Structures are given as C-alpha cells and as structure tokens.
C-alpha cells in the first residue's frame, strides 16, 4: 500500500526556507525545503517568495512544485495540508493570519512566533478560532543531544540542579529601541533559542529577572547583557540559580550552556556535549571529583530538523503531541519581554 503523503507549501525560500541546505558545513537537512523533501510522508507542492530570483533558484531543485510571488494567489490555487512560514519575523503576523484563515491541517512557523507578544497572541487567537495547530521551529527541542541532556536531568544523573549558566555570543546588537516591531536584535532573534531550550529543559517561569550588567555602544544600543533569576524547578528542594549572558561584543558565534548539579555537570552548546559525574577522586585520597563520562557522546547526526518534521507528521497522524507549540513559543517571548521591560527601566546613563 502506498503511504499517504501530506502536501506542503513553503512561504519564504530564503536561508532557513531553502539556501542553508547548500551549506556544506551544516548538518543536513538544514532547510525546511530539504527536511520536508526528505520525509517520505510529505510532498512539496509549492513555494512562495516575493523575491523572484530566490524562487527561480528554488524551482531549479524542486522542479515539480508550483511557484508564486504572491501568498494570496498561492492560497487561492493550492490547498496544502502543511504550510511552512519562513519569512522574516516582521512578516510573521500578516502571513500567519492569511495562512491560518485558509485552514491547512498544520502551520510550521519559524521562531520567534512574532517580534512581540501582542502579535504572537493574535496568531494564537486565529489558530484557536480556525482550529489550525501551529508548531514553532525552536529546533533544539528536537535535537538528539538536547534530548540526551533532558533525560540526564530528569533521571537526576547529575543530582539536583543548583545552577545553570547560559550564553549566546555574537557581534550583533543585543537590544535597541524599536526592535519590538521587527525583531532585529539578538535578544529577540537568537535569545529566543536560548530561553526556549532552558524552558524546555527546566520549565522555568523567570517571573522576576534581575539585570546584573548592561554595556551600551556609542549609539546607546545594548551591546552586552547579563541577567539572572532564581526559582524552584523540577522537584528540587532548593531554588536553582539561572545566569544568562547575551553578548554582542564577541568576535565569534557561540551558544553555550553549563548545568551544574550536586553530583555532576553538563556542558552543551553548538557542536559539543560533555557530561561529568562524581567519582572517587584520582587526585585526592578520600575525596570525590567530577570525571568526564566519555560514554555519553554528542550524536554525529542530531537530526534537529528532520525530527521537527517527523514530530509534525506524527502529530498529523495522531501519534504524538507537538513538541514545540505556539503556547510554548509565546511563553518564551513573554520571558524575553520581561527582560526588555527591565532593560527599559534602567536609566541609560547609569551604565
Ligand atoms: N530556526 C532557526 O535556527 C532559524 C535560522 C535562521 C532563520 N530563522 C528564522 O526564519 C525566518 C526567516 O529567516 P531567514 O534567515 O531565512 O531570512 P531570509 O531573509 O533569508 O528569508 C526570508 C525570505 O522570506 C521572503 N519573504 C519576505 N516577505 C515575504 C512575503 N510577504 N511573502 C513571501 N515571501 C516573503 C524574503 O524574500 C526572503 O526570501 C525568521 O523568522 C528567522 O528568525 C530561524
């Protein structure tokens, strides 16, 4: 028997929609197009982009699919089961509302849900009104290395978690006034990955984040930011400290998390996973030290993109719940905006 294929359209065939699949250094599939194409239960029926050149290049690979430069026209002609929205965040709202009204079985929306919580809540309202589920591509939730870490934490393999250090490093501006409308700062654009994965691992509230340090550049935009909060997580007896650094003054691209328990620690980030456990010390008689458990390795293929699509297909086949919902995406955005509120309350000349 031939398996049923879900039809899919992709809106936005830019980097994550398409061209990252050509990056030889990245783990593939690294684009929606290739991840959908590689899934045997999916048939790509159309691509849409306002940029005709990008669409032409996309069509060279996905020859059998239709192409559109206008979303209205695409939705008039096609009735896809799945619509991927991979346009720039300032256009998430308008495209998402348009797509949801067309009632596909599922929308896969790029992160962040929207540049601000108000827009994100409007997308949620439409999703409920038209009964169209929305999955958000917070990709680390699907990545095998992070799933290993979640399991270690839940099994208490490194004991009770006492502190977590999480950082995102790049050369991009961390926050500037006005980013709320377009999401063009790393706190919103990339911070969403960092906050979301910490929320996925620990189900944080981050009700009252405290800003520890803020460095401004000559334009008075935030160049680097440190904040922390403390709260009870899992079934721990004591509160856990969470420390964050979102740095824009680095000359490299980094995503790093250190999780410290009372019996071990985990280091995870882009390209690495290291787990250390309490063992009788080889250095000091009568003491315990943390030793690397080399049997726990980062899988060569983390399957971050293919697992996301697989979760969506399993959801459509009623076999699984969505792992990254619009509600979890909005929770992440709300946390980011609590931090932005705190930034705004600090007089800019005090730093
Ligand atoms: N999950 C991840 O790791 C990841 C990585 C990169 C980007 N993203 C997210 O994906 C989204 C797109 O980012 P990108 O880097 O691919 O950007 P991009 O600029 O490379 O691609 C966006 C594409 O959308 C098209 N577009 C814009 N408005 C449109 C419209 N109204 N109709 C049709 N097409 C339209 C643009 O022409 C462009 O080709 C953003 O939300 C970004 O945050 C996520």
Short mmCIF file of C-alpha atoms and ligand atoms in Angstrom, two decimals:
data_model
loop_
_atom_site.label_atom_id
_atom_site.label_comp_id
_atom_site.label_asym_id
_atom_site.label_seq_id
_atom_site.Cartn_x
_atom_site.Cartn_y
_atom_site.Cartn_z
CA UNK A 1 0.00 0.00 0.00
CA UNK A 2 1.36 3.47 -0.88
CA UNK A 3 1.64 5.67 2.22
CA UNK A 4 -0.46 8.83 2.28
CA UNK A 5 1.59 11.93 1.58
CA UNK A 6 0.82 15.25 3.20
CA UNK A 7 1.08 18.15 0.76
CA UNK A 8 3.26 21.09 1.82
CA UNK A 9 3.84 24.69 0.74
CA UNK A 10 6.76 26.85 1.85
CA UNK A 11 6.36 30.61 2.22
CA UNK A 12 9.78 32.28 2.20
CA UNK A 13 12.55 30.43 0.34
CA UNK A 14 15.42 32.44 1.85
CA UNK A 15 18.06 30.98 4.19
CA UNK A 16 16.08 28.73 6.53
CA UNK A 17 13.40 28.12 3.89
CA UNK A 18 15.91 26.95 1.31
CA UNK A 19 19.52 28.14 0.90
CA UNK A 20 21.01 26.75 4.14
CA UNK A 21 20.65 23.31 2.56
CA UNK A 22 23.64 24.27 0.38
CA UNK A 23 25.92 24.91 3.38
CA UNK A 24 28.37 22.01 3.33
CA UNK A 25 29.50 22.57 6.93
CA UNK A 26 25.99 22.36 8.43
CA UNK A 27 24.31 19.16 9.47
CA UNK A 28 21.74 18.48 6.75
CA UNK A 29 18.87 18.87 6.27
CA UNK A 30 19.29 22.49 7.35
CA UNK A 31 16.32 24.00 5.48
CA UNK A 32 12.57 23.46 5.54
CA UNK A 33 12.61 22.55 1.86
CA UNK A 34 15.14 19.74 2.26
CA UNK A 35 13.71 18.49 5.58
CA UNK A 36 10.24 18.24 4.01
CA UNK A 37 11.63 16.74 0.79
CA UNK A 38 13.48 14.04 2.75
CA UNK A 39 10.39 12.98 4.68
CA UNK A 40 8.66 10.16 2.82
CA UNK A 41 5.22 11.25 4.05
CA UNK A 42 5.50 14.74 2.52
CA UNK A 43 5.08 16.08 -1.00
CA UNK A 44 6.18 19.67 -1.61
CA UNK A 45 3.57 21.20 -3.92
CA UNK A 46 4.52 24.90 -3.93
CA UNK A 47 6.98 27.57 -2.89
CA UNK A 48 6.24 31.27 -2.47
CA UNK A 49 8.57 34.25 -2.18
CA UNK A 50 8.33 37.92 -3.11
CA UNK A 51 11.91 37.63 -4.42
CA UNK A 52 11.70 36.16 -7.93
CA UNK A 53 15.39 35.27 -8.07
CA UNK A 54 15.22 33.17 -4.91
CA UNK A 55 12.10 31.49 -6.24
CA UNK A 56 13.82 30.72 -9.55
CA UNK A 57 16.76 29.10 -7.75
CA UNK A 58 14.37 27.11 -5.56
CA UNK A 59 12.43 25.89 -8.62
CA UNK A 60 15.67 24.54 -10.13
CA UNK A 61 15.75 21.98 -7.30
CA UNK A 62 12.03 21.45 -6.67
CA UNK A 63 11.08 21.18 -10.35
CA UNK A 64 7.64 19.62 -9.87
CA UNK A 65 6.38 22.23 -7.43
CA UNK A 66 4.45 25.37 -8.39
CA UNK A 67 5.89 28.80 -7.58
CA UNK A 68 4.16 32.00 -6.52
CA UNK A 69 5.32 35.53 -5.78
CA UNK A 70 2.08 36.30 -4.01
CA UNK A 71 0.71 34.43 -0.98
CA UNK A 72 -2.96 35.21 -1.87
CA UNK A 73 -2.53 33.59 -5.27
CA UNK A 74 -0.83 30.57 -3.75
CA UNK A 75 -3.62 30.08 -1.23
CA UNK A 76 -6.28 30.54 -3.95
CA UNK A 77 -4.75 27.77 -6.06
CA UNK A 78 -3.33 25.32 -3.50
CA UNK A 79 -4.99 23.63 -0.52
CA UNK A 80 -1.94 22.22 1.27
CA UNK A 81 -2.04 20.10 4.41
CA UNK A 82 1.07 21.83 5.78
CA UNK A 83 2.23 25.42 5.32
CA UNK A 84 5.72 26.42 6.43
CA UNK A 85 6.16 30.12 7.19
CA UNK A 86 9.84 31.03 6.87
CA UNK A 87 9.61 34.76 6.18
CA UNK A 88 11.37 37.47 8.20
CA UNK A 89 9.83 37.92 11.64
CA UNK A 90 8.30 41.33 10.85
CA UNK A 91 6.02 39.50 8.37
CA UNK A 92 5.12 36.51 10.56
CA UNK A 93 1.84 38.08 11.71
CA UNK A 94 0.36 39.06 8.34
CA UNK A 95 1.40 35.82 6.62
CA UNK A 96 0.34 33.61 9.54
CA UNK A 97 -3.16 35.14 9.73
CA UNK A 98 -3.62 34.79 5.98
CA UNK A 99 -2.44 31.17 6.03
CA UNK A 100 -4.48 30.15 9.09
CA UNK A 101 -7.68 31.53 7.53
CA UNK A 102 -7.07 29.08 4.70
CA UNK A 103 -7.29 26.20 7.23
CA UNK A 104 -4.36 23.90 6.49
CA UNK A 105 -4.01 20.90 8.81
CA UNK A 106 -0.83 22.37 10.33
CA UNK A 107 1.29 25.51 10.17
CA UNK A 108 5.02 25.31 10.84
CA UNK A 109 6.08 28.81 11.84
CA UNK A 110 9.68 29.92 12.21
CA UNK A 111 10.88 31.23 15.54
CA UNK A 112 10.26 33.62 17.22
CA UNK A 113 6.46 33.36 16.97
CA UNK A 114 6.44 37.11 16.24
CA UNK A 115 8.63 40.10 17.14
CA UNK A 116 6.40 40.88 20.16
CA UNK A 117 3.87 39.09 22.41
CA UNK A 118 0.86 41.13 21.18
CA UNK A 119 1.35 39.91 17.61
CA UNK A 120 2.07 36.39 18.85
CA UNK A 121 -1.18 36.34 20.86
CA UNK A 122 -3.13 37.41 17.77
CA UNK A 123 -1.67 34.45 15.85
CA UNK A 124 -2.70 32.19 18.76
CA UNK A 125 -6.24 33.63 18.69
CA UNK A 126 -6.52 32.87 14.96
CA UNK A 127 -5.05 29.42 15.49
CA UNK A 128 -7.79 28.70 18.05
CA UNK A 129 -10.59 30.34 16.04
CA UNK A 130 -9.82 28.42 12.85
CA UNK A 131 -8.67 25.29 14.73
CA UNK A 132 -5.31 25.28 12.97
CA UNK A 133 -2.41 23.99 15.11
CA UNK A 134 0.88 25.85 14.87
CA UNK A 135 4.31 24.33 15.51
CA UNK A 136 7.25 26.68 16.16
CA UNK A 137 10.70 25.78 14.87
CA UNK A 138 12.60 26.05 18.15
CA UNK A 139 14.94 23.46 16.74
CA UNK A 140 16.94 22.39 19.80
CA UNK A 141 13.81 20.76 21.28
CA UNK A 142 14.16 18.14 18.54
CA UNK A 143 17.92 17.74 18.61
CA UNK A 144 19.18 14.41 19.95
CA UNK A 145 21.98 15.99 22.05
CA UNK A 146 19.50 18.18 23.95
CA UNK A 147 17.14 15.22 24.35
CA UNK A 148 20.04 13.27 25.95
CA UNK A 149 20.58 16.20 28.35
CA UNK A 150 16.88 16.36 29.25
CA UNK A 151 16.95 12.67 30.08
CA UNK A 152 20.08 13.01 32.26
CA UNK A 153 18.48 15.87 34.19
CA UNK A 154 15.18 14.04 34.67
CA UNK A 155 16.93 10.86 35.85
CA UNK A 156 18.89 13.04 38.30
CA UNK A 157 22.11 11.55 36.93
CA UNK A 158 23.95 14.75 37.95
CA UNK A 159 21.89 15.14 41.13
CA UNK A 160 19.85 18.22 41.98
CA UNK A 161 20.45 21.11 39.62
CA UNK A 162 21.89 24.02 41.58
CA UNK A 163 22.93 26.46 38.88
CA UNK A 164 22.64 26.98 35.14
CA UNK A 165 24.82 29.32 33.04
CA UNK A 166 23.52 30.07 29.55
CA UNK A 167 25.04 32.34 26.96
CA UNK A 168 24.60 33.48 23.41
CA UNK A 169 27.58 35.24 21.81
CA UNK A 170 27.87 37.09 18.52
CA UNK A 171 28.72 40.51 17.12
CA UNK A 172 25.05 41.53 16.71
CA UNK A 173 23.34 44.26 18.74
CA UNK A 174 21.63 42.68 21.73
CA UNK A 175 18.73 45.14 22.01
CA UNK A 176 17.79 48.51 20.55
CA UNK A 177 14.64 50.56 20.89
CA UNK A 178 12.29 49.69 18.01
CA UNK A 179 13.34 46.04 17.73
CA UNK A 180 9.94 45.18 19.18
CA UNK A 181 8.38 45.77 15.74
CA UNK A 182 10.82 43.82 13.59
CA UNK A 183 12.80 41.57 15.91
CA UNK A 184 16.15 42.80 14.58
CA UNK A 185 18.24 42.28 17.70
CA UNK A 186 19.89 39.18 19.09
CA UNK A 187 17.88 39.16 22.34
CA UNK A 188 14.72 38.51 20.28
CA UNK A 189 16.23 36.83 17.21
CA UNK A 190 18.62 34.35 18.90
CA UNK A 191 17.74 34.82 22.58
CA UNK A 192 14.51 33.01 21.72
CA UNK A 193 16.53 29.78 21.11
CA UNK A 194 18.40 30.16 24.40
CA UNK A 195 15.35 30.92 26.56
CA UNK A 196 13.25 28.29 24.81
CA UNK A 197 15.74 25.46 25.34
CA UNK A 198 16.20 26.41 29.01
CA UNK A 199 12.41 26.41 29.34
CA UNK A 200 12.24 23.02 27.57
CA UNK A 201 14.84 21.54 29.96
CA UNK A 202 13.62 23.10 33.22
CA UNK A 203 10.11 24.52 32.68
CA UNK A 204 11.19 27.92 34.04
CA UNK A 205 8.93 30.82 34.98
CA UNK A 206 11.52 33.61 35.05
CA UNK A 207 8.92 35.81 36.76
CA UNK A 208 11.40 38.37 38.03
CA UNK A 209 14.67 38.51 36.09
CA UNK A 210 17.32 40.86 37.53
CA UNK A 211 19.72 42.72 35.26
CA UNK A 212 23.29 42.42 36.54
CA UNK A 213 25.15 44.26 33.83
CA UNK A 214 24.47 46.09 30.60
CA UNK A 215 27.04 47.53 28.21
CA UNK A 216 25.88 50.16 25.74
CA UNK A 217 27.58 51.07 22.46
CA UNK A 218 28.11 54.61 21.16
CA UNK A 219 24.54 54.64 19.76
CA UNK A 220 23.23 53.73 23.23
CA UNK A 221 22.06 50.34 21.99
CA UNK A 222 22.63 47.37 24.30
CA UNK A 223 25.86 45.65 23.27
CA UNK A 224 26.01 43.10 26.06
CA UNK A 225 23.61 41.96 28.77
CA UNK A 226 23.83 39.82 31.90
CA UNK A 227 20.81 38.87 33.96
CA UNK A 228 19.83 36.22 36.47
CA UNK A 229 16.88 34.76 38.33
CA UNK A 230 16.37 32.15 41.00
CA UNK A 231 13.48 29.70 41.22
CA UNK A 232 12.36 26.21 42.16
CA UNK A 233 12.45 23.77 39.26
CA UNK A 234 11.52 20.10 38.84
CA UNK A 235 11.04 18.58 42.32
CA UNK A 236 14.21 20.13 43.75
CA UNK A 237 14.32 21.05 47.44
CA UNK A 238 16.23 24.26 46.87
CA UNK A 239 15.97 27.07 44.36
CA UNK A 240 18.19 26.95 41.27
CA UNK A 241 20.22 29.96 40.10
CA UNK A 242 19.99 30.82 36.40
CA UNK A 243 22.63 33.17 34.93
CA UNK A 244 22.39 34.45 31.37
CA UNK A 245 24.77 36.37 29.14
CA UNK A 246 23.63 37.69 25.77
CA UNK A 247 26.77 39.22 24.31
CA UNK A 248 27.06 41.24 21.14
CA UNK A 249 30.68 42.25 21.57
CA UNK A 250 32.24 38.90 20.64
CA UNK A 251 34.15 38.04 17.51
CA UNK A 252 32.65 34.55 17.30
CA UNK A 253 29.25 32.87 17.24
CA UNK A 254 28.53 30.84 20.37
CA UNK A 255 25.65 29.10 22.12
CA UNK A 256 26.77 27.60 25.42
CA UNK A 257 25.02 26.10 28.43
CA UNK A 258 26.58 24.75 31.63
CA UNK A 259 24.31 22.86 34.02
CA UNK A 260 25.71 22.18 37.48
CA UNK A 261 24.17 19.56 39.78
CA UNK A 262 25.37 18.39 43.18
CA UNK A 263 26.67 15.16 41.61
CA UNK A 264 27.90 16.30 38.22
CA UNK A 265 27.73 18.84 35.44
CA UNK A 266 26.81 19.06 31.77
CA UNK A 267 28.35 21.28 29.13
CA UNK A 268 26.36 21.61 25.93
CA UNK A 269 26.49 24.04 23.05
CA UNK A 270 26.97 24.35 19.33
CA UNK A 271 28.93 21.26 18.33
CA UNK A 272 29.67 19.75 21.76
CA UNK A 273 28.21 17.77 24.67
CA UNK A 274 30.26 16.79 27.71
CA UNK A 275 28.95 15.15 30.86
CA UNK A 276 30.94 14.97 34.11
CA UNK A 277 29.97 12.75 37.05
CA UNK A 278 31.05 12.40 40.69
CA UNK A 279 33.66 9.65 41.01
CA UNK A 280 36.21 8.65 43.65
CA UNK A 281 38.96 11.19 43.06
CA UNK A 282 42.10 10.12 41.21
CA UNK A 283 43.73 13.33 42.53
CA UNK A 284 42.94 13.39 46.30
CA UNK A 285 42.63 10.44 48.72
CA UNK A 286 39.26 10.35 50.45
CA UNK A 287 37.65 12.88 48.09
CA UNK A 288 35.31 12.78 45.10
CA UNK A 289 35.96 14.67 41.86
CA UNK A 290 33.97 15.25 38.67
CA UNK A 291 35.20 12.98 35.88
CA UNK A 292 34.10 13.06 32.25
CA UNK A 293 31.75 10.23 31.28
CA UNK A 294 33.07 9.61 27.78
CA UNK A 295 30.39 7.04 27.02
CA UNK A 296 27.94 9.95 26.66
CA UNK A 297 28.70 11.47 23.28
CA UNK A 298 27.09 14.06 21.08
CA UNK A 299 25.45 12.13 18.22
CA UNK A 300 27.14 12.92 14.88
CA UNK A 301 23.68 13.49 13.44
CA UNK A 302 21.47 15.37 15.91
CA UNK A 303 18.52 15.24 13.46
CA UNK A 304 17.32 18.63 14.72
CA UNK A 305 15.45 19.46 11.51
CA UNK A 306 14.28 16.02 10.39
CA UNK A 307 12.99 15.26 13.90
CA UNK A 308 10.98 18.50 13.88
CA UNK A 309 9.28 17.48 10.63
CA UNK A 310 8.81 13.92 11.95
CA UNK A 311 7.11 15.28 15.08
CA UNK A 312 4.76 17.31 12.83
CA UNK A 313 3.92 14.26 10.70
CA UNK A 314 3.36 12.09 13.78
CA UNK A 315 1.10 14.82 15.14
CA UNK A 316 -0.93 14.82 11.92
CA UNK A 317 -1.15 11.02 12.17
CA UNK A 318 -2.35 11.44 15.78
CA UNK A 319 0.67 9.55 17.13
CA UNK A 320 2.37 12.39 19.05
CA UNK A 321 1.76 15.80 20.53
CA UNK A 322 3.57 18.78 19.05
CA UNK A 323 6.86 19.27 20.94
CA UNK A 324 7.09 22.97 20.16
CA UNK A 325 3.71 24.67 20.31
CA UNK A 326 2.64 28.25 19.78
CA UNK A 327 1.92 28.37 23.54
CA UNK A 328 5.49 27.38 24.45
CA UNK A 329 6.72 29.90 21.86
CA UNK A 330 4.63 32.66 23.44
CA UNK A 331 5.90 31.72 26.91
CA UNK A 332 9.45 32.18 25.61
CA UNK A 333 8.54 35.53 24.05
CA UNK A 334 6.89 36.70 27.30
CA UNK A 335 10.12 35.93 29.20
CA UNK A 336 12.15 37.92 26.65
CA UNK A 337 9.77 40.84 27.08
CA UNK A 338 10.06 40.74 30.89
CA UNK A 339 13.80 41.20 30.33
CA UNK A 340 13.20 44.03 27.83
CA UNK A 341 10.89 45.73 30.37
CA UNK A 342 13.71 45.56 32.94
CA UNK A 343 16.21 46.97 30.41
CA UNK A 344 13.88 49.89 29.72
CA UNK A 345 13.55 50.69 33.43
CA UNK A 346 17.30 51.18 33.83
CA UNK A 347 18.32 54.78 33.12
CA UNK A 348 20.63 54.52 30.10
CA UNK A 349 23.17 56.91 31.63
CA UNK A 350 23.65 54.66 34.66
CA UNK A 351 25.93 52.34 32.71
N1 LIG B 1 15.32 28.02 13.46
C1 LIG B 1 16.47 28.59 13.15
O1 LIG B 1 17.54 28.21 13.59
C2 LIG B 1 16.47 29.76 12.20
C3 LIG B 1 17.60 30.08 11.43
C4 LIG B 1 17.51 31.15 10.55
C5 LIG B 1 16.35 31.91 10.48
N2 LIG B 1 15.29 31.59 11.27
C6 LIG B 1 14.04 32.35 11.21
O2 LIG B 1 13.45 32.14 9.93
C7 LIG B 1 12.81 33.32 9.46
C8 LIG B 1 13.45 33.71 8.13
O3 LIG B 1 14.82 33.97 8.33
P1 LIG B 1 15.90 33.80 7.16
O4 LIG B 1 17.22 33.96 7.80
O5 LIG B 1 15.61 32.62 6.35
O6 LIG B 1 15.58 35.12 6.33
P2 LIG B 1 15.76 35.38 4.77
O7 LIG B 1 15.69 36.87 4.61
O8 LIG B 1 16.97 34.68 4.26
O9 LIG B 1 14.49 34.70 4.12
C9 LIG B 1 13.20 35.19 4.28
C10 LIG B 1 12.51 35.10 2.93
O10 LIG B 1 11.15 35.47 3.09
C11 LIG B 1 10.79 36.20 1.92
N3 LIG B 1 9.60 37.00 2.20
C12 LIG B 1 9.51 38.12 2.98
N4 LIG B 1 8.24 38.56 2.98
C13 LIG B 1 7.51 37.71 2.22
C14 LIG B 1 6.15 37.64 1.85
N5 LIG B 1 5.28 38.56 2.27
N6 LIG B 1 5.75 36.62 1.06
C15 LIG B 1 6.64 35.70 0.62
N7 LIG B 1 7.95 35.72 0.94
C16 LIG B 1 8.38 36.72 1.72
C17 LIG B 1 12.02 37.02 1.59
O11 LIG B 1 12.04 37.48 0.26
C18 LIG B 1 13.13 36.01 1.87
O12 LIG B 1 13.47 35.26 0.73
C19 LIG B 1 12.99 34.35 10.58
O13 LIG B 1 11.87 34.29 11.41
C20 LIG B 1 14.22 33.86 11.33
O14 LIG B 1 14.24 34.24 12.70
C21 LIG B 1 15.33 30.53 12.09
#
